[in-house]
Amino acid sequence: MFYPLSAFIAYRYAKSNKASQTSFVSFINRFSVAGIALGLMALIIVVSVMNGLEGQLKQRILGIVPHIEITKTPIISESLSRTSSENEVTETPTQTAEKTQTVTLKEISKTPIEGVVATMAYREAEAVVQSRSDLRGVQVHGVQPEVMIEHTLVASHMEQGRFSDLTEGSFAAIIGRSLAIKLEARVGDRLRVMVAGASVYTPFGRMPSQRLVTVVGVFDMGSQMDDKVMYMNLKDVNRLMRDPKGSEQSLRLFLNDAFNYQAVVSALTDRVGVSVNNMKTWRERQGPLFDAVKMEKNMMTLMLLLIIAVAAFNIVSALVMVVTEKQGDIAVLQTQGMLPSSVMWIFVLNGLFNGIKGAGIGLVLGVVITLQLNNILDLIGSPLALAADGRGLPIEMDVVQIAGIALLSLLLCVLASVYPARKAMKIAPSQALQNE
């Protein structure tokens, strides 16, 4: 049972002044509070920076890679997919094939799905780009310029040109800044694009389909995909692939949160009937990279939580010594009617108060230093330009995450107080007073 008297006595012990405790116990109390504060401060800083770096990767890489790509997929109509046992008729393979229907990309694009903000006819092809000075392998993305302008980050990271320059029939191309440097290409230069997926017959034999394209724009997302992607108008890519009707083009889905792709995939398979084999998600290409970043963040969080745990368990040492030192006082309280459970609450709350002090100091220092981290790095002469604008470390503070870390620190402090609290509860008043 909880009594305000227990909280009052616990607060007096938590003040750790020399009048109520020995200087050594006071030192251990302060040391444990400082350890909790430093650990929590470091954890807030590291987690905020890791969140910022993950956000930058999400913005730079997933701003280029299609979130979900769908090709044409056959499904079985529910009204025609009854088993032969229900109809008591044995179906021939020909009859089964006749019942197979195809979901067109146009039908899928018109189906409202939660999490999908836009759809676009799309085509991707592996190609080789040749300039006057170099030869590079790239992925040619056939896109609809008006959709790209409205729903992609690439359109807002254009150094030169704009997506509206990708007009049909112009065979214009937009390339990344890294690719432009490697090819020594500028806006207005012409590049030769050769695709292996389509070929033409010439007097010299079978040759890959190729075309001279004009560079009309350069983008800079600051990602590893900048030198691997070339954007062209979808109609031009279809012609380059010897498929002017676009019978092999796919459907690209833009999600409001790329990390929520699994819910969209489930909706497509359950509601629309799209086969999983006919869907490609960004996880297939960039999943290992984001898994590595997530694992690194989790390991850093675990290590810093262990620092907080070590500091929290310093409370055990301090409280055990307090219990040993104050056996007579505890016995007097019990003889005056205080219940053993109330004695236990004194030391549990003592540990909680120490945790609140440490967590409060660490929370304030962590938030302040995180918000001023780039200024501090500039002050000590170690600036880091990793943000999208090149102005320092990317920082993303998650209030829920920080609150969870602080509450976990307090929980560790309470758990560390349980053992000395139970030891104090078991003190026999007669034996304690006899030793006084």
Short mmCIF file of C-alpha atoms in Angstrom, two decimals:
data_model
loop_
_atom_site.label_atom_id
_atom_site.label_comp_id
_atom_site.label_asym_id
_atom_site.label_seq_id
_atom_site.Cartn_x
_atom_site.Cartn_y
_atom_site.Cartn_z
CA MET A 1 0.00 0.00 0.00
CA PHE A 2 1.32 3.46 -0.93
CA TYR A 3 1.65 6.21 1.70
CA PRO A 4 2.70 9.86 1.14
CA LEU A 5 5.06 9.39 4.10
CA SER A 6 7.05 6.89 2.05
CA ALA A 7 7.42 9.41 -0.76
CA PHE A 8 8.48 12.13 1.71
CA ILE A 9 11.22 9.98 3.27
CA ALA A 10 12.33 8.72 -0.16
CA TYR A 11 12.68 12.27 -1.40
CA ARG A 12 14.87 13.18 1.59
CA TYR A 13 17.19 10.26 0.84
CA ALA A 14 17.22 11.11 -2.90
CA LYS A 15 18.57 14.60 -2.14
CA SER A 16 21.80 12.82 -1.13
CA ASN A 17 23.12 15.55 1.12
CA LYS A 18 25.75 14.89 3.76
CA ALA A 19 23.31 15.55 6.53
CA SER A 20 21.19 12.51 5.65
CA GLN A 21 23.84 10.19 4.20
CA THR A 22 27.55 9.63 4.31
CA SER A 23 29.66 11.44 1.75
CA PHE A 24 30.45 8.12 0.02
CA VAL A 25 26.78 7.21 -0.42
CA SER A 26 26.12 10.73 -1.63
CA PHE A 27 28.88 10.36 -4.19
CA ILE A 28 27.50 7.07 -5.53
CA ASN A 29 24.03 8.62 -5.82
CA ARG A 30 25.35 11.55 -7.79
CA PHE A 31 27.48 9.25 -9.92
CA SER A 32 24.48 7.09 -10.83
CA VAL A 33 22.38 10.16 -11.67
CA ALA A 34 25.18 11.53 -13.86
CA GLY A 35 25.55 8.16 -15.61
CA ILE A 36 21.84 8.01 -16.42
CA ALA A 37 21.90 11.60 -17.67
CA LEU A 38 24.95 11.05 -19.91
CA GLY A 39 23.62 7.77 -21.28
CA LEU A 40 20.21 9.20 -22.09
CA MET A 41 21.75 12.32 -23.63
CA ALA A 42 24.02 10.23 -25.88
CA LEU A 43 21.15 7.96 -26.86
CA ILE A 44 18.92 10.88 -27.87
CA ILE A 45 21.70 12.43 -29.96
CA VAL A 46 22.68 9.19 -31.70
CA VAL A 47 19.10 8.08 -32.40
CA SER A 48 18.16 11.51 -33.80
CA VAL A 49 21.17 11.52 -36.14
CA MET A 50 20.50 7.92 -37.24
CA ASN A 51 16.87 8.81 -37.94
CA GLY A 52 18.06 11.76 -40.01
CA LEU A 53 20.48 9.62 -42.01
CA GLU A 54 17.79 7.01 -42.61
CA GLY A 55 15.43 9.75 -43.74
CA GLN A 56 18.04 11.07 -46.15
CA LEU A 57 18.55 7.60 -47.64
CA LYS A 58 14.80 7.23 -47.94
CA GLN A 59 14.52 10.58 -49.69
CA ARG A 60 17.51 10.24 -52.01
CA ILE A 61 17.28 6.58 -53.04
CA LEU A 62 13.55 5.88 -52.82
CA GLY A 63 12.93 9.16 -54.61
CA ILE A 64 14.45 7.53 -57.70
CA VAL A 65 13.62 3.83 -57.36
CA PRO A 66 9.98 2.87 -58.08
CA HIS A 67 8.13 2.11 -54.84
CA ILE A 68 6.02 -0.61 -56.47
CA GLU A 69 6.01 -1.73 -60.11
CA ILE A 70 3.20 -3.91 -61.49
CA THR A 71 3.11 -5.85 -64.74
CA LYS A 72 0.06 -7.45 -66.32
CA THR A 73 -1.18 -10.37 -64.27
CA PRO A 74 -3.82 -13.07 -64.89
CA ILE A 75 -6.40 -13.87 -62.21
CA ILE A 76 -9.28 -16.33 -61.90
CA SER A 77 -12.73 -14.81 -61.61
CA GLU A 78 -14.48 -15.90 -58.42
CA SER A 79 -17.68 -16.75 -60.29
CA LEU A 80 -15.74 -19.00 -62.68
CA SER A 81 -13.26 -20.57 -60.26
CA ARG A 82 -15.52 -23.05 -58.55
CA THR A 83 -14.14 -26.52 -58.14
CA SER A 84 -15.41 -29.45 -60.12
CA SER A 85 -16.76 -30.98 -56.91
CA GLU A 86 -19.17 -28.05 -56.50
CA ASN A 87 -20.37 -28.18 -60.11
CA GLU A 88 -19.96 -31.95 -60.35
CA VAL A 89 -18.45 -31.42 -63.80
CA THR A 90 -14.93 -32.30 -64.80
CA GLU A 91 -13.38 -29.33 -66.59
CA THR A 92 -10.97 -29.73 -69.46
CA PRO A 93 -7.74 -27.67 -69.63
CA THR A 94 -9.27 -25.65 -72.46
CA GLN A 95 -12.27 -24.69 -70.34
CA THR A 96 -10.01 -23.73 -67.44
CA ALA A 97 -7.90 -21.52 -69.68
CA GLU A 98 -11.00 -19.79 -70.99
CA LYS A 99 -11.89 -18.79 -67.43
CA THR A 100 -8.60 -17.02 -66.91
CA GLN A 101 -9.05 -13.25 -67.00
CA THR A 102 -6.50 -10.46 -67.15
CA VAL A 103 -6.45 -7.41 -64.93
CA THR A 104 -5.36 -4.53 -67.13
CA LEU A 105 -3.03 -1.86 -65.84
CA LYS A 106 -5.70 0.73 -66.55
CA GLU A 107 -8.14 -1.05 -64.25
CA ILE A 108 -5.55 -1.27 -61.50
CA SER A 109 -4.68 2.41 -61.82
CA LYS A 110 -8.36 3.35 -61.34
CA THR A 111 -8.73 1.24 -58.19
CA PRO A 112 -8.39 3.43 -55.06
CA ILE A 113 -5.87 1.88 -52.65
CA GLU A 114 -4.97 3.35 -49.28
CA GLY A 115 -1.37 4.56 -49.25
CA VAL A 116 -1.10 5.05 -53.04
CA VAL A 117 -1.00 8.72 -54.01
CA ALA A 118 -0.53 8.32 -57.77
CA THR A 119 0.05 5.82 -60.56
CA MET A 120 1.93 6.15 -63.82
CA ALA A 121 2.53 4.09 -66.94
CA TYR A 122 6.18 3.17 -66.76
CA ARG A 123 8.91 1.22 -68.48
CA GLU A 124 12.44 0.35 -67.44
CA ALA A 125 15.23 -1.02 -69.59
CA GLU A 126 18.89 -1.87 -69.15
CA ALA A 127 21.04 0.12 -71.55
CA VAL A 128 24.54 1.30 -72.35
CA VAL A 129 25.16 5.02 -72.79
CA GLN A 130 28.08 6.19 -74.88
CA SER A 131 29.54 9.66 -74.97
CA ARG A 132 32.60 10.99 -76.73
CA SER A 133 34.78 10.09 -73.76
CA ASP A 134 33.22 7.14 -71.91
CA LEU A 135 30.80 4.24 -71.89
CA ARG A 136 28.45 3.47 -68.97
CA GLY A 137 25.68 1.04 -68.11
CA VAL A 138 22.44 2.67 -66.94
CA GLN A 139 18.78 2.02 -66.28
CA VAL A 140 16.55 3.89 -68.69
CA HIS A 141 13.29 4.91 -67.03
CA GLY A 142 10.46 5.67 -69.39
CA VAL A 143 8.18 8.10 -67.53
CA GLN A 144 5.28 10.49 -67.97
CA PRO A 145 6.76 13.96 -67.28
CA GLU A 146 3.60 15.51 -65.84
CA VAL A 147 3.30 12.79 -63.18
CA MET A 148 6.99 12.99 -62.31
CA ILE A 149 6.77 16.75 -61.79
CA GLU A 150 3.90 16.37 -59.34
CA HIS A 151 4.85 13.26 -57.36
CA THR A 152 8.64 12.80 -57.29
CA LEU A 153 11.49 14.48 -55.47
CA VAL A 154 13.72 14.25 -58.52
CA ALA A 155 11.73 17.03 -60.17
CA SER A 156 12.59 19.35 -57.26
CA HIS A 157 16.30 18.46 -57.38
CA MET A 158 16.98 19.57 -60.94
CA GLU A 159 20.24 21.47 -61.42
CA GLN A 160 19.50 22.16 -65.07
CA GLY A 161 16.42 21.70 -67.21
CA ARG A 162 13.03 20.34 -66.16
CA PHE A 163 10.94 17.24 -66.74
CA SER A 164 8.56 19.09 -69.03
CA ASP A 165 11.39 19.10 -71.59
CA LEU A 166 10.89 15.34 -72.06
CA THR A 167 8.41 15.82 -74.87
CA GLU A 168 7.22 12.91 -76.95
CA GLY A 169 9.30 12.26 -80.07
CA SER A 170 12.18 14.51 -79.00
CA PHE A 171 14.28 11.61 -77.67
CA ALA A 172 15.43 13.87 -74.87
CA ALA A 173 17.02 12.57 -71.67
CA ILE A 174 17.62 13.72 -68.11
CA ILE A 175 20.66 12.27 -66.36
CA GLY A 176 22.19 12.49 -62.89
CA ARG A 177 25.01 14.85 -62.04
CA SER A 178 27.36 11.95 -61.24
CA LEU A 179 26.66 10.32 -64.61
CA ALA A 180 27.12 13.64 -66.40
CA ILE A 181 30.56 14.05 -64.79
CA LYS A 182 31.64 10.52 -65.73
CA LEU A 183 30.43 10.92 -69.31
CA GLU A 184 31.68 14.52 -69.51
CA ALA A 185 28.26 15.42 -70.85
CA ARG A 186 26.45 18.74 -70.61
CA VAL A 187 22.97 19.96 -71.41
CA GLY A 188 22.65 20.00 -75.21
CA ASP A 189 25.14 17.15 -75.79
CA ARG A 190 24.04 14.03 -77.62
CA LEU A 191 24.55 10.53 -76.25
CA ARG A 192 24.15 7.17 -77.90
CA VAL A 193 21.82 4.80 -76.02
CA MET A 194 21.96 1.07 -76.83
CA VAL A 195 19.48 -1.37 -75.27
CA ALA A 196 20.08 -5.10 -75.17
CA GLY A 197 16.41 -5.93 -74.67
CA ALA A 198 15.56 -5.04 -78.28
CA SER A 199 17.48 -5.64 -81.49
CA VAL A 200 17.30 -4.86 -85.19
CA TYR A 201 18.58 -6.71 -88.20
CA THR A 202 21.17 -4.88 -90.31
CA PRO A 203 23.47 -5.85 -93.20
CA PHE A 204 26.07 -6.48 -90.50
CA GLY A 205 23.83 -8.90 -88.61
CA ARG A 206 21.67 -8.54 -85.54
CA MET A 207 22.45 -5.35 -83.60
CA PRO A 208 21.05 -3.89 -80.38
CA SER A 209 18.49 -1.16 -80.79
CA GLN A 210 20.14 2.23 -80.42
CA ARG A 211 19.35 5.89 -80.68
CA LEU A 212 21.01 9.26 -80.28
CA VAL A 213 19.40 11.21 -77.42
CA THR A 214 19.85 14.81 -76.36
CA VAL A 215 20.62 15.74 -72.76
CA VAL A 216 18.03 18.34 -71.68
CA GLY A 217 18.44 18.23 -67.89
CA VAL A 218 20.64 17.20 -64.98
CA PHE A 219 19.38 16.20 -61.53
CA ASP A 220 21.30 15.81 -58.28
CA MET A 221 19.74 13.68 -55.53
CA GLY A 222 23.09 13.03 -53.87
CA SER A 223 22.52 9.26 -53.91
CA GLN A 224 24.28 6.22 -55.29
CA MET A 225 21.60 6.03 -58.00
CA ASP A 226 22.56 9.33 -59.62
CA ASP A 227 25.01 7.67 -62.02
CA LYS A 228 22.77 4.71 -62.84
CA VAL A 229 19.49 6.28 -64.00
CA MET A 230 18.46 8.09 -67.17
CA TYR A 231 14.95 9.48 -67.62
CA MET A 232 13.21 9.58 -71.00
CA ASN A 233 9.65 10.03 -72.22
CA LEU A 234 7.70 6.77 -72.02
CA LYS A 235 6.70 6.88 -75.71
CA ASP A 236 10.32 7.35 -76.75
CA VAL A 237 11.45 4.38 -74.64
CA ASN A 238 8.73 2.22 -76.19
CA ARG A 239 10.00 3.14 -79.64
CA LEU A 240 13.57 2.44 -78.57
CA MET A 241 12.44 -0.99 -77.35
CA ARG A 242 10.69 -1.65 -80.70
CA ASP A 243 7.32 -1.67 -78.94
CA PRO A 244 5.56 1.54 -80.06
CA LYS A 245 2.18 0.36 -78.69
CA GLY A 246 3.64 -0.12 -75.22
CA SER A 247 2.35 -3.66 -74.80
CA GLU A 248 5.19 -4.50 -72.38
CA GLN A 249 5.05 -1.38 -70.23
CA SER A 250 4.18 -1.64 -66.56
CA LEU A 251 2.47 0.46 -63.88
CA ARG A 252 4.43 2.46 -61.32
CA LEU A 253 2.83 3.23 -57.95
CA PHE A 254 3.80 6.22 -55.82
CA LEU A 255 3.27 5.71 -52.09
CA ASN A 256 2.89 8.38 -49.43
CA ASP A 257 5.22 6.28 -47.26
CA ALA A 258 7.56 3.89 -49.07
CA PHE A 259 8.15 1.92 -45.85
CA ASN A 260 4.42 1.06 -45.80
CA TYR A 261 4.72 -0.92 -49.03
CA GLN A 262 3.63 -4.22 -47.45
CA ALA A 263 0.12 -2.96 -46.70
CA VAL A 264 -0.24 -1.81 -50.32
CA VAL A 265 0.99 -5.17 -51.63
CA SER A 266 -1.56 -6.96 -49.43
CA ALA A 267 -4.34 -4.69 -50.71
CA LEU A 268 -3.33 -5.37 -54.31
CA THR A 269 -3.31 -9.13 -53.84
CA ASP A 270 -6.51 -9.33 -51.78
CA ARG A 271 -8.74 -6.69 -53.40
CA VAL A 272 -7.45 -6.42 -56.96
CA GLY A 273 -6.11 -9.94 -57.40
CA VAL A 274 -2.64 -8.99 -58.58
CA SER A 275 -0.18 -11.83 -58.28
CA VAL A 276 2.82 -11.27 -56.02
CA ASN A 277 5.03 -12.60 -58.82
CA ASN A 278 3.96 -9.67 -60.98
CA MET A 279 4.94 -7.02 -58.46
CA LYS A 280 8.36 -5.54 -57.78
CA THR A 281 8.96 -3.41 -54.71
CA TRP A 282 11.87 -1.20 -53.72
CA ARG A 283 12.87 -3.87 -51.19
CA GLU A 284 14.12 -6.12 -53.97
CA ARG A 285 16.70 -3.52 -54.97
CA GLN A 286 17.52 -1.47 -51.91
CA GLY A 287 16.28 -3.68 -49.08
CA PRO A 288 19.76 -4.84 -47.91
CA LEU A 289 20.95 -1.24 -47.61
CA PHE A 290 18.05 -0.18 -45.39
CA ASP A 291 18.34 -3.40 -43.38
CA ALA A 292 21.99 -2.58 -42.69
CA VAL A 293 21.10 0.95 -41.58
CA LYS A 294 18.32 -0.36 -39.33
CA MET A 295 20.61 -2.97 -37.77
CA GLU A 296 23.28 -0.35 -37.14
CA LYS A 297 20.73 1.93 -35.46
CA ASN A 298 19.42 -0.91 -33.31
CA MET A 299 22.92 -1.94 -32.22
CA MET A 300 23.87 1.64 -31.32
CA THR A 301 20.64 1.97 -29.34
CA LEU A 302 21.34 -1.29 -27.52
CA MET A 303 24.88 -0.27 -26.58
CA LEU A 304 23.77 3.08 -25.20
CA LEU A 305 20.90 1.46 -23.32
CA LEU A 306 23.48 -0.78 -21.67
CA ILE A 307 25.31 2.36 -20.52
CA ILE A 308 22.07 3.60 -18.96
CA ALA A 309 21.52 0.16 -17.40
CA VAL A 310 25.00 0.20 -15.83
CA ALA A 311 24.32 3.65 -14.39
CA ALA A 312 20.89 2.57 -13.19
CA PHE A 313 22.30 -0.45 -11.37
CA ASN A 314 24.72 1.83 -9.55
CA ILE A 315 21.57 2.75 -7.66
CA VAL A 316 21.62 -0.78 -6.23
CA SER A 317 24.99 -0.15 -4.58
CA ALA A 318 23.88 3.17 -3.14
CA LEU A 319 20.58 1.85 -1.80
CA VAL A 320 22.14 -1.28 -0.31
CA MET A 321 24.55 0.91 1.64
CA VAL A 322 21.69 3.18 2.71
CA VAL A 323 19.73 0.15 3.92
CA THR A 324 22.75 -1.09 5.87
CA GLU A 325 23.40 2.33 7.35
CA LYS A 326 19.78 3.09 8.25
CA GLN A 327 18.76 -0.24 9.79
CA GLY A 328 18.11 1.44 13.13
CA ASP A 329 15.94 4.14 11.55
CA ILE A 330 13.99 1.53 9.63
CA ALA A 331 13.43 -0.46 12.82
CA VAL A 332 12.17 2.65 14.64
CA LEU A 333 9.70 3.37 11.83
CA GLN A 334 8.43 -0.19 11.99
CA THR A 335 8.00 -0.07 15.76
CA GLN A 336 5.94 3.09 15.33
CA GLY A 337 3.53 1.26 13.01
CA MET A 338 4.96 1.57 9.51
CA LEU A 339 4.20 -1.50 7.43
CA PRO A 340 6.99 -3.44 5.70
CA SER A 341 5.40 -2.63 2.33
CA SER A 342 5.67 1.09 3.12
CA VAL A 343 9.34 0.62 3.98
CA MET A 344 9.82 -1.08 0.63
CA TRP A 345 8.12 1.83 -1.15
CA ILE A 346 10.60 4.26 0.45
CA PHE A 347 13.53 2.69 -1.41
CA VAL A 348 11.64 2.01 -4.63
CA LEU A 349 10.66 5.67 -4.78
CA ASN A 350 14.19 6.67 -3.85
CA GLY A 351 15.47 4.89 -6.95
CA LEU A 352 12.64 6.40 -9.00
CA PHE A 353 13.50 9.92 -7.84
CA ASN A 354 17.15 9.38 -8.77
CA GLY A 355 16.00 8.13 -12.17
CA ILE A 356 13.77 11.16 -12.66
CA LYS A 357 16.68 13.48 -11.89
CA GLY A 358 19.00 11.67 -14.27
CA ALA A 359 16.40 11.28 -17.02
CA GLY A 360 15.32 14.92 -16.69
CA ILE A 361 18.87 16.24 -16.96
CA GLY A 362 19.69 13.85 -19.82
CA LEU A 363 16.48 14.70 -21.66
CA VAL A 364 17.11 18.44 -21.52
CA LEU A 365 20.80 18.14 -22.45
CA GLY A 366 20.05 15.64 -25.21
CA VAL A 367 17.38 17.79 -26.86
CA VAL A 368 19.41 21.01 -26.57
CA ILE A 369 22.64 19.47 -27.89
CA THR A 370 20.79 17.68 -30.70
CA LEU A 371 19.17 20.92 -31.86
CA GLN A 372 22.54 22.72 -31.75
CA LEU A 373 24.68 19.79 -32.92
CA ASN A 374 25.67 21.30 -36.28
CA ASN A 375 26.57 24.59 -34.62
CA ILE A 376 28.69 22.71 -32.07
CA LEU A 377 30.49 20.81 -34.85
CA ASP A 378 31.20 24.08 -36.65
CA LEU A 379 32.48 25.58 -33.41
CA ILE A 380 35.01 22.78 -32.83
CA GLY A 381 36.05 22.82 -36.48
CA SER A 382 34.57 19.46 -37.52
CA PRO A 383 31.58 20.24 -39.77
CA LEU A 384 29.90 17.31 -41.55
CA ALA A 385 27.94 17.97 -44.75
CA LEU A 386 25.64 14.94 -44.98
CA ALA A 387 22.26 16.63 -45.24
CA ALA A 388 20.46 17.10 -48.54
CA ASP A 389 21.29 20.80 -48.57
CA GLY A 390 24.93 20.13 -47.62
CA ARG A 391 24.67 22.15 -44.41
CA GLY A 392 25.53 19.55 -41.78
CA LEU A 393 24.21 16.39 -40.22
CA PRO A 394 20.59 15.49 -40.94
CA ILE A 395 18.68 15.42 -37.66
CA GLU A 396 15.20 14.01 -37.14
CA MET A 397 13.85 13.99 -33.59
CA ASP A 398 11.00 11.58 -32.89
CA VAL A 399 9.06 12.72 -29.82
CA VAL A 400 7.46 9.31 -29.27
CA GLN A 401 10.82 7.58 -29.54
CA ILE A 402 12.51 9.99 -27.11
CA ALA A 403 9.65 9.65 -24.63
CA GLY A 404 9.92 5.86 -24.86
CA ILE A 405 13.66 6.00 -24.17
CA ALA A 406 13.12 8.23 -21.12
CA LEU A 407 10.40 5.96 -19.73
CA LEU A 408 12.63 2.92 -20.28
CA SER A 409 15.39 4.64 -18.29
CA LEU A 410 12.97 5.24 -15.42
CA LEU A 411 11.85 1.61 -15.57
CA LEU A 412 15.44 0.43 -15.28
CA CYS A 413 15.90 2.64 -12.21
CA VAL A 414 12.78 1.20 -10.58
CA LEU A 415 13.86 -2.38 -11.32
CA ALA A 416 17.30 -1.65 -9.87
CA SER A 417 15.63 -0.47 -6.65
CA VAL A 418 13.58 -3.62 -6.09
CA TYR A 419 16.34 -5.73 -4.49
CA PRO A 420 17.48 -3.21 -1.82
CA ALA A 421 13.83 -2.29 -1.18
CA ARG A 422 12.93 -5.92 -0.48
CA LYS A 423 16.02 -6.25 1.71
CA ALA A 424 14.87 -3.24 3.78
CA MET A 425 11.36 -4.69 4.05
CA LYS A 426 12.75 -7.88 5.61
CA ILE A 427 14.69 -6.14 8.40
CA ALA A 428 13.61 -7.41 11.81
CA PRO A 429 13.12 -4.46 14.22
CA SER A 430 14.20 -6.39 17.33
CA GLN A 431 17.46 -7.53 15.82
CA ALA A 432 18.23 -4.14 14.30
CA LEU A 433 17.63 -2.28 17.56
CA GLN A 434 19.64 -4.84 19.51
CA ASN A 435 22.67 -4.03 17.36
CA GLU A 436 22.31 -0.29 17.92
#
